CSV table of C-alpha atoms in Angstrom, one decimal:
chain,number,residue,atom,x,y,z
A,1,UNK,CA,0.0,0.0,0.0
A,2,UNK,CA,1.0,3.7,-0.3
A,3,UNK,CA,1.2,4.0,3.4
A,4,UNK,CA,3.4,0.9,3.7
A,5,UNK,CA,5.7,2.2,0.9
A,6,UNK,CA,6.1,5.5,2.7
A,7,UNK,CA,7.0,3.9,5.9
A,8,UNK,CA,9.6,1.6,4.2
A,9,UNK,CA,11.0,4.6,2.3
A,10,UNK,CA,11.4,6.5,5.6
A,11,UNK,CA,13.1,3.7,7.3
A,12,UNK,CA,15.3,3.1,4.3
A,13,UNK,CA,16.4,6.7,4.3
A,14,UNK,CA,17.4,6.4,7.9
A,15,UNK,CA,19.1,3.1,7.3
A,16,UNK,CA,22.8,2.7,6.3
A,17,UNK,CA,23.7,2.4,2.6
A,18,UNK,CA,23.9,-1.4,2.9
A,19,UNK,CA,20.2,-1.6,3.9
A,20,UNK,CA,18.9,0.4,1.0
A,21,UNK,CA,19.0,-2.6,-1.3
A,22,UNK,CA,17.0,-4.7,1.2
A,23,UNK,CA,14.4,-2.0,1.6
A,24,UNK,CA,14.1,-1.7,-2.2
A,25,UNK,CA,13.7,-5.4,-2.5
A,26,UNK,CA,10.8,-5.4,0.0
A,27,UNK,CA,9.0,-2.7,-2.0
A,28,UNK,CA,9.4,-4.7,-5.2
A,29,UNK,CA,8.2,-7.8,-3.4
A,30,UNK,CA,5.0,-6.0,-2.2
A,31,UNK,CA,4.3,-4.7,-5.7
A,32,UNK,CA,4.7,-8.1,-7.2
A,33,UNK,CA,2.3,-9.6,-4.6
A,34,UNK,CA,-0.3,-6.9,-5.5
A,35,UNK,CA,0.0,-7.8,-9.2
A,36,UNK,CA,-0.4,-11.5,-8.5
A,37,UNK,CA,-3.3,-11.0,-6.1
A,38,UNK,CA,-5.2,-7.8,-7.1
A,39,UNK,CA,-7.9,-6.5,-4.8
A,40,UNK,CA,-11.3,-8.0,-5.6
A,41,UNK,CA,-14.1,-5.5,-6.1
A,42,UNK,CA,-16.3,-5.1,-3.1
A,43,UNK,CA,-19.5,-7.1,-3.2
A,44,UNK,CA,-22.7,-5.0,-3.8
A,45,UNK,CA,-24.4,-3.9,-0.7
A,46,UNK,CA,-27.7,-5.4,0.3
A,47,UNK,CA,-29.3,-2.0,0.0
A,48,UNK,CA,-28.4,-2.0,-3.8
A,49,UNK,CA,-30.9,-4.8,-4.3
A,50,UNK,CA,-33.8,-3.2,-2.4
A,51,UNK,CA,-35.6,-2.6,-5.7
A,52,UNK,CA,-35.8,-4.6,-8.9
A,53,UNK,CA,-37.2,-3.3,-12.2
A,54,UNK,CA,-37.3,-4.3,-15.8
A,55,UNK,CA,-37.5,-2.0,-18.8
A,56,UNK,CA,-40.9,-2.1,-20.6
A,57,UNK,CA,-41.5,-1.2,-24.2
A,58,UNK,CA,-45.3,-1.0,-23.6
A,59,UNK,CA,-46.3,1.3,-20.8
A,60,UNK,CA,-48.4,0.0,-17.8
A,61,UNK,CA,-51.8,1.5,-17.0
A,62,UNK,CA,-51.6,4.4,-14.5
A,63,UNK,CA,-54.5,4.5,-12.0
A,64,UNK,CA,-56.7,7.6,-12.5
A,65,UNK,CA,-59.9,6.4,-10.8
A,66,UNK,CA,-62.2,8.4,-8.5
A,67,UNK,CA,-60.9,6.6,-5.5
A,68,UNK,CA,-57.3,7.5,-6.6
A,69,UNK,CA,-58.1,11.2,-6.9
A,70,UNK,CA,-59.9,11.2,-3.5
A,71,UNK,CA,-56.9,9.6,-1.8
A,72,UNK,CA,-54.7,12.1,-3.6
A,73,UNK,CA,-56.8,14.9,-2.1
A,74,UNK,CA,-55.7,13.7,1.4
A,75,UNK,CA,-52.1,13.3,0.2
A,76,UNK,CA,-52.3,9.5,0.3
A,77,UNK,CA,-51.1,7.1,-2.3
A,78,UNK,CA,-53.2,3.9,-2.5
A,79,UNK,CA,-51.4,0.6,-2.2
A,80,UNK,CA,-51.2,-1.1,-5.6
A,81,UNK,CA,-51.1,2.2,-7.6
A,82,UNK,CA,-48.3,2.5,-10.0
A,83,UNK,CA,-45.9,5.1,-8.6
A,84,UNK,CA,-45.7,8.0,-11.0
A,85,UNK,CA,-43.4,11.0,-11.5
A,86,UNK,CA,-45.9,13.5,-10.1
A,87,UNK,CA,-44.4,15.8,-7.4
A,88,UNK,CA,-46.2,18.1,-5.0
A,89,UNK,CA,-44.5,20.7,-2.9
A,90,UNK,CA,-47.8,22.3,-1.7
A,91,UNK,CA,-48.7,22.2,1.9
A,92,UNK,CA,-52.5,21.8,1.6
A,93,UNK,CA,-55.1,20.3,-0.7
A,94,UNK,CA,-58.8,21.3,-1.0
A,95,UNK,CA,-59.8,18.7,1.5
A,96,UNK,CA,-57.1,19.3,4.0
A,97,UNK,CA,-56.8,23.1,3.9
A,98,UNK,CA,-59.4,24.0,6.5
A,99,UNK,CA,-58.7,21.4,9.2
A,100,UNK,CA,-54.9,21.5,8.9
A,101,UNK,CA,-54.8,25.3,8.8
A,102,UNK,CA,-57.1,25.7,11.8
A,103,UNK,CA,-55.1,23.1,13.8
A,104,UNK,CA,-51.9,25.0,13.1
A,105,UNK,CA,-53.4,28.3,14.0
A,106,UNK,CA,-54.8,27.0,17.3
A,107,UNK,CA,-51.3,25.8,18.2
A,108,UNK,CA,-50.6,29.5,18.9
A,109,UNK,CA,-51.3,30.2,22.6
A,110,UNK,CA,-53.0,33.5,21.9
A,111,UNK,CA,-55.5,32.0,19.5
A,112,UNK,CA,-56.2,29.1,21.9
A,113,UNK,CA,-56.7,31.6,24.7
A,114,UNK,CA,-59.3,33.7,22.9
A,115,UNK,CA,-61.1,30.5,21.7
A,116,UNK,CA,-61.4,29.3,25.3
A,117,UNK,CA,-62.6,32.7,26.4
A,118,UNK,CA,-65.2,32.8,23.7
A,119,UNK,CA,-66.5,29.3,24.7
A,120,UNK,CA,-66.8,30.5,28.3
A,121,UNK,CA,-68.7,33.6,27.2
A,122,UNK,CA,-71.2,31.5,25.5
A,123,UNK,CA,-72.3,30.0,28.8
A,124,UNK,CA,-75.4,32.1,30.0
A,125,UNK,CA,-74.7,34.1,33.2
A,126,UNK,CA,-71.0,33.4,33.3
A,127,UNK,CA,-69.7,36.5,31.6
A,128,UNK,CA,-71.0,40.0,31.8
A,129,UNK,CA,-69.8,40.8,28.2
A,130,UNK,CA,-71.0,39.6,24.9
A,131,UNK,CA,-69.3,36.7,23.1
A,132,UNK,CA,-69.2,38.8,20.0
A,133,UNK,CA,-66.5,41.1,21.3
A,134,UNK,CA,-64.1,38.0,21.5
A,135,UNK,CA,-65.3,35.9,18.6
A,136,UNK,CA,-65.3,38.7,16.0
A,137,UNK,CA,-61.6,39.6,16.4
A,138,UNK,CA,-60.6,36.0,16.6
A,139,UNK,CA,-62.4,35.1,13.4
A,140,UNK,CA,-60.9,38.1,11.7
A,141,UNK,CA,-57.3,37.0,12.7
A,142,UNK,CA,-57.9,33.4,11.6
A,143,UNK,CA,-59.4,34.5,8.3
A,144,UNK,CA,-56.5,36.8,7.4
A,145,UNK,CA,-54.0,34.2,8.3
A,146,UNK,CA,-55.9,31.5,6.3
A,147,UNK,CA,-56.1,33.8,3.2
A,148,UNK,CA,-52.4,34.4,3.4
A,149,UNK,CA,-51.5,30.7,3.7
A,150,UNK,CA,-54.0,29.8,1.0
A,151,UNK,CA,-52.5,32.4,-1.4
A,152,UNK,CA,-49.0,31.1,-0.9
A,153,UNK,CA,-50.2,27.5,-1.4
A,154,UNK,CA,-52.0,28.3,-4.6
A,155,UNK,CA,-48.7,29.5,-6.1
A,156,UNK,CA,-47.1,26.3,-4.9
A,157,UNK,CA,-49.8,24.3,-6.7
A,158,UNK,CA,-49.3,26.4,-9.9
A,159,UNK,CA,-45.5,25.8,-9.9
A,160,UNK,CA,-46.1,22.1,-9.3
A,161,UNK,CA,-48.5,22.0,-12.2
A,162,UNK,CA,-46.0,23.7,-14.5
A,163,UNK,CA,-43.3,21.1,-13.6
A,164,UNK,CA,-45.6,18.1,-13.7
A,165,UNK,CA,-47.0,19.1,-17.1
A,166,UNK,CA,-43.7,19.4,-18.9
A,167,UNK,CA,-43.4,17.0,-21.8
A,168,UNK,CA,-40.8,14.4,-22.4
A,169,UNK,CA,-40.3,11.8,-25.2
A,170,UNK,CA,-40.5,8.1,-24.4
A,171,UNK,CA,-39.4,5.2,-26.5
A,172,UNK,CA,-42.5,2.9,-26.7
A,173,UNK,CA,-44.2,0.5,-29.0
A,174,UNK,CA,-47.3,2.5,-28.4
A,175,UNK,CA,-45.8,5.6,-30.0
A,176,UNK,CA,-45.7,7.0,-33.6
A,177,UNK,CA,-43.9,5.5,-36.6
A,178,UNK,CA,-40.6,6.3,-34.9
A,179,UNK,CA,-41.8,4.6,-31.8
A,180,UNK,CA,-41.6,7.8,-29.8
A,181,UNK,CA,-44.4,8.8,-27.4
A,182,UNK,CA,-44.7,12.3,-25.9
A,183,UNK,CA,-46.0,12.2,-22.4
A,184,UNK,CA,-46.2,14.6,-19.4
A,185,UNK,CA,-43.5,14.3,-16.7
A,186,UNK,CA,-46.1,13.3,-14.2
A,187,UNK,CA,-47.0,10.2,-16.2
A,188,UNK,CA,-43.4,8.8,-16.3
A,189,UNK,CA,-43.1,5.5,-14.3
A,190,UNK,CA,-40.1,3.4,-13.3
A,191,UNK,CA,-39.0,1.3,-16.3
A,192,UNK,CA,-39.8,3.8,-19.0
A,193,UNK,CA,-37.2,4.5,-21.7
A,194,UNK,CA,-36.8,8.3,-21.6
A,195,UNK,CA,-35.2,10.4,-24.3
A,196,UNK,CA,-33.9,13.8,-23.2
A,197,UNK,CA,-32.7,16.4,-25.7
A,198,UNK,CA,-30.0,19.0,-25.3
A,199,UNK,CA,-30.7,21.8,-22.8
A,200,UNK,CA,-33.6,19.9,-21.3
A,201,UNK,CA,-34.0,19.1,-17.7
A,202,UNK,CA,-33.8,15.5,-16.6
A,203,UNK,CA,-37.4,14.4,-15.5
A,204,UNK,CA,-36.4,11.6,-13.2
A,205,UNK,CA,-33.4,9.6,-11.9
A,206,UNK,CA,-32.3,7.8,-15.1
A,207,UNK,CA,-29.8,5.1,-15.7
A,208,UNK,CA,-27.8,6.4,-18.7
A,209,UNK,CA,-28.0,3.9,-21.6
A,210,UNK,CA,-27.1,5.6,-24.8
A,211,UNK,CA,-25.6,8.8,-26.1
A,212,UNK,CA,-24.4,10.0,-29.5
A,213,UNK,CA,-21.0,11.0,-28.1
A,214,UNK,CA,-18.2,8.8,-29.5
A,215,UNK,CA,-16.9,8.2,-26.0
A,216,UNK,CA,-20.3,7.1,-24.7
A,217,UNK,CA,-20.7,9.9,-22.2
A,218,UNK,CA,-22.7,13.1,-21.7
A,219,UNK,CA,-22.4,16.3,-19.8
A,220,UNK,CA,-24.8,17.6,-17.2
A,221,UNK,CA,-25.1,20.7,-15.1
A,222,UNK,CA,-26.2,20.1,-11.5
A,223,UNK,CA,-26.8,23.7,-10.4
A,224,UNK,CA,-30.3,22.8,-9.3
A,225,UNK,CA,-29.1,20.1,-7.0
A,226,UNK,CA,-25.8,21.3,-5.4
A,227,UNK,CA,-25.3,24.8,-6.8
A,228,UNK,CA,-22.3,23.8,-8.9
A,229,UNK,CA,-22.2,25.3,-12.4
A,230,UNK,CA,-19.3,23.3,-13.7
A,231,UNK,CA,-20.3,20.4,-16.0
A,232,UNK,CA,-20.1,16.8,-14.8
A,233,UNK,CA,-19.5,13.8,-16.9
A,234,UNK,CA,-21.8,10.8,-16.9
A,235,UNK,CA,-21.0,7.5,-18.6
A,236,UNK,CA,-23.3,5.1,-20.4
A,237,UNK,CA,-23.8,1.6,-19.2
A,238,UNK,CA,-21.7,-0.3,-21.7
A,239,UNK,CA,-24.2,-2.8,-22.9
A,240,UNK,CA,-26.5,-0.5,-24.8
A,241,UNK,CA,-24.3,2.5,-25.8
A,242,UNK,CA,-25.4,2.4,-29.4
A,243,UNK,CA,-29.1,2.2,-28.9
A,244,UNK,CA,-31.3,4.7,-30.7
A,245,UNK,CA,-34.6,3.0,-31.4
A,246,UNK,CA,-37.0,0.8,-29.5
A,247,UNK,CA,-35.8,-2.4,-31.2
A,248,UNK,CA,-32.2,-1.7,-29.9
A,249,UNK,CA,-33.5,-2.2,-26.3
A,250,UNK,CA,-35.4,-5.4,-26.9
A,251,UNK,CA,-32.7,-7.4,-25.1
A,252,UNK,CA,-32.7,-5.0,-22.2
A,253,UNK,CA,-36.5,-5.5,-21.7
A,254,UNK,CA,-36.3,-9.3,-22.1
A,255,UNK,CA,-33.0,-10.4,-20.5
A,256,UNK,CA,-31.9,-7.7,-18.0
A,257,UNK,CA,-33.1,-6.9,-14.5
A,258,UNK,CA,-31.9,-3.7,-12.8
A,259,UNK,CA,-31.4,-4.0,-9.0
A,260,UNK,CA,-30.7,-0.8,-7.0
A,261,UNK,CA,-30.8,0.7,-3.6
A,262,UNK,CA,-33.8,2.0,-1.8
A,263,UNK,CA,-34.7,5.7,-2.4
A,264,UNK,CA,-32.5,8.0,-0.4
A,265,UNK,CA,-31.3,11.6,-0.4
A,266,UNK,CA,-27.6,10.9,-1.1
A,267,UNK,CA,-26.7,12.9,-4.2
A,268,UNK,CA,-23.3,11.4,-4.7
A,269,UNK,CA,-23.9,7.8,-3.9
A,270,UNK,CA,-25.7,5.1,-5.9
A,271,UNK,CA,-25.3,1.3,-5.6
A,272,UNK,CA,-26.9,-1.0,-8.1
A,273,UNK,CA,-26.3,-3.7,-10.7
A,274,UNK,CA,-27.6,-5.0,-13.9
A,275,UNK,CA,-28.2,-8.8,-14.0
A,276,UNK,CA,-28.6,-11.2,-16.9
A,277,UNK,CA,-28.9,-15.0,-16.9
A,278,UNK,CA,-26.2,-15.2,-19.5
A,279,UNK,CA,-23.8,-12.5,-18.4
A,280,UNK,CA,-24.4,-12.4,-14.6
A,281,UNK,CA,-24.2,-9.1,-12.6
A,282,UNK,CA,-22.6,-5.9,-13.7
A,283,UNK,CA,-22.1,-3.1,-11.2
A,284,UNK,CA,-23.6,0.4,-11.6
A,285,UNK,CA,-22.6,3.5,-9.8
A,286,UNK,CA,-23.3,7.2,-9.5
A,287,UNK,CA,-21.4,7.9,-12.8
A,288,UNK,CA,-24.2,6.0,-14.6
A,289,UNK,CA,-27.0,7.9,-13.0
A,290,UNK,CA,-28.6,11.1,-14.3
A,291,UNK,CA,-30.3,12.9,-11.4
A,292,UNK,CA,-33.7,14.6,-11.8
A,293,UNK,CA,-33.2,18.4,-11.9
A,294,UNK,CA,-29.8,18.3,-13.7
A,295,UNK,CA,-29.7,19.8,-17.2
A,296,UNK,CA,-28.2,18.1,-20.3
A,297,UNK,CA,-25.4,20.2,-21.8
A,298,UNK,CA,-23.2,19.8,-24.9
A,299,UNK,CA,-24.9,16.6,-25.9
A,300,UNK,CA,-27.6,16.3,-28.5
A,301,UNK,CA,-29.6,13.7,-26.7
A,302,UNK,CA,-29.5,10.8,-24.3
A,303,UNK,CA,-31.6,7.8,-23.6
A,304,UNK,CA,-32.1,6.5,-20.0
A,305,UNK,CA,-34.1,4.1,-18.0
A,306,UNK,CA,-36.3,5.6,-15.3
A,307,UNK,CA,-35.4,4.3,-11.9
A,308,UNK,CA,-36.5,6.6,-9.1
A,309,UNK,CA,-39.5,8.7,-10.0
A,310,UNK,CA,-41.6,11.3,-8.2
A,311,UNK,CA,-41.1,11.3,-4.4
A,312,UNK,CA,-38.4,8.7,-4.7
A,313,UNK,CA,-36.0,10.9,-6.8
A,314,UNK,CA,-33.0,12.2,-4.9
A,315,UNK,CA,-33.8,15.9,-5.5
A,316,UNK,CA,-37.3,15.5,-4.0
A,317,UNK,CA,-35.8,13.5,-1.0
A,318,UNK,CA,-33.7,16.6,-0.3
A,319,UNK,CA,-36.6,19.1,-0.4
A,320,UNK,CA,-37.8,20.6,2.9
A,321,UNK,CA,-41.5,20.9,3.6
A,322,UNK,CA,-43.1,24.3,3.6
A,323,UNK,CA,-42.4,25.7,7.0
A,324,UNK,CA,-44.9,26.9,9.6
A,325,UNK,CA,-43.9,30.4,10.6
A,326,UNK,CA,-43.8,30.5,14.4
A,327,UNK,CA,-41.8,32.9,16.4
A,328,UNK,CA,-39.3,31.8,19.1
A,329,UNK,CA,-41.4,33.5,21.7
A,330,UNK,CA,-44.4,31.4,20.7
A,331,UNK,CA,-42.4,28.3,21.1
A,332,UNK,CA,-41.3,29.3,24.6
A,333,UNK,CA,-44.9,29.7,25.6
A,334,UNK,CA,-45.4,26.0,25.2
A,335,UNK,CA,-43.5,24.1,27.9
A,336,UNK,CA,-43.2,21.0,25.7
A,337,UNK,CA,-41.3,23.1,23.1
A,338,UNK,CA,-39.0,24.8,25.6
A,339,UNK,CA,-36.2,22.0,25.6
A,340,UNK,CA,-36.0,22.0,21.9
A,341,UNK,CA,-35.6,25.8,21.7
A,342,UNK,CA,-32.9,25.7,24.4
A,343,UNK,CA,-31.0,23.2,22.3
A,344,UNK,CA,-30.9,25.6,19.4
């Protein structure tokens, strides 16, 4: 190893001239042993096989039933639904806005105090003043705050709609004469063969399969992910570097299974493999992965296999939820929040 070589060199420099030959012979012996017994690649982690997908040339049906939309209104994905690439950064839906917003507002001690006061004033003979003097200001404050929160959330929904309704080209047998099908981002599912053109944003986490570059690579800008404007190089998985049409990926759909890690927020780590009954397993790493949010530069087009879509993509995993604006003083008024504030 390099550390061992340094230590031998240091000891050799301190040794007399007669011992230099022995030290040099030890270094040569270590190098010969490394050549005879090279380090074996580390086995794939178990996390890399948390998911398995196969490429499909005919797209599966995506659930759009009434029950699906009702569950979506509560922010719930039904079990058995095909996970799509739709992303929502909004805080509320039409069904959850009123109860969630009122719950958050009554977490404020002042609002809760006036609510309890209004309830006591409704009891006949208990209060000499009218309940209207307390309820009217409370309702006004709650309404103004709800309007402000609703206004902000409407803009989040509009931004989500713009992103989800962008269009991307898929390679599919259900497409036109060139076997290309244009779909919305929100309809992309894991296993789709996605074609991204120059200067377009990557719609999902893609396994890079093919590129027109003679060196089988492409350049991406990841400023949306990590703020870096310098271009990064991504390499095609070697088995399908020349693929351009649907028929070029028939073998991928029939013979190969892609196993990869569970969804996580690590932008610079990816563990996976491609497995075939004939050729066995071939490792995949972060250099083969195009992350959602990165932009294709200096490359005419690329074709990739959708792996992580929607909430499972790494950029979405790194997003923070819309915050609830509460002052430090309001936190201190609740004894249960006091330890957390002191730790800050």
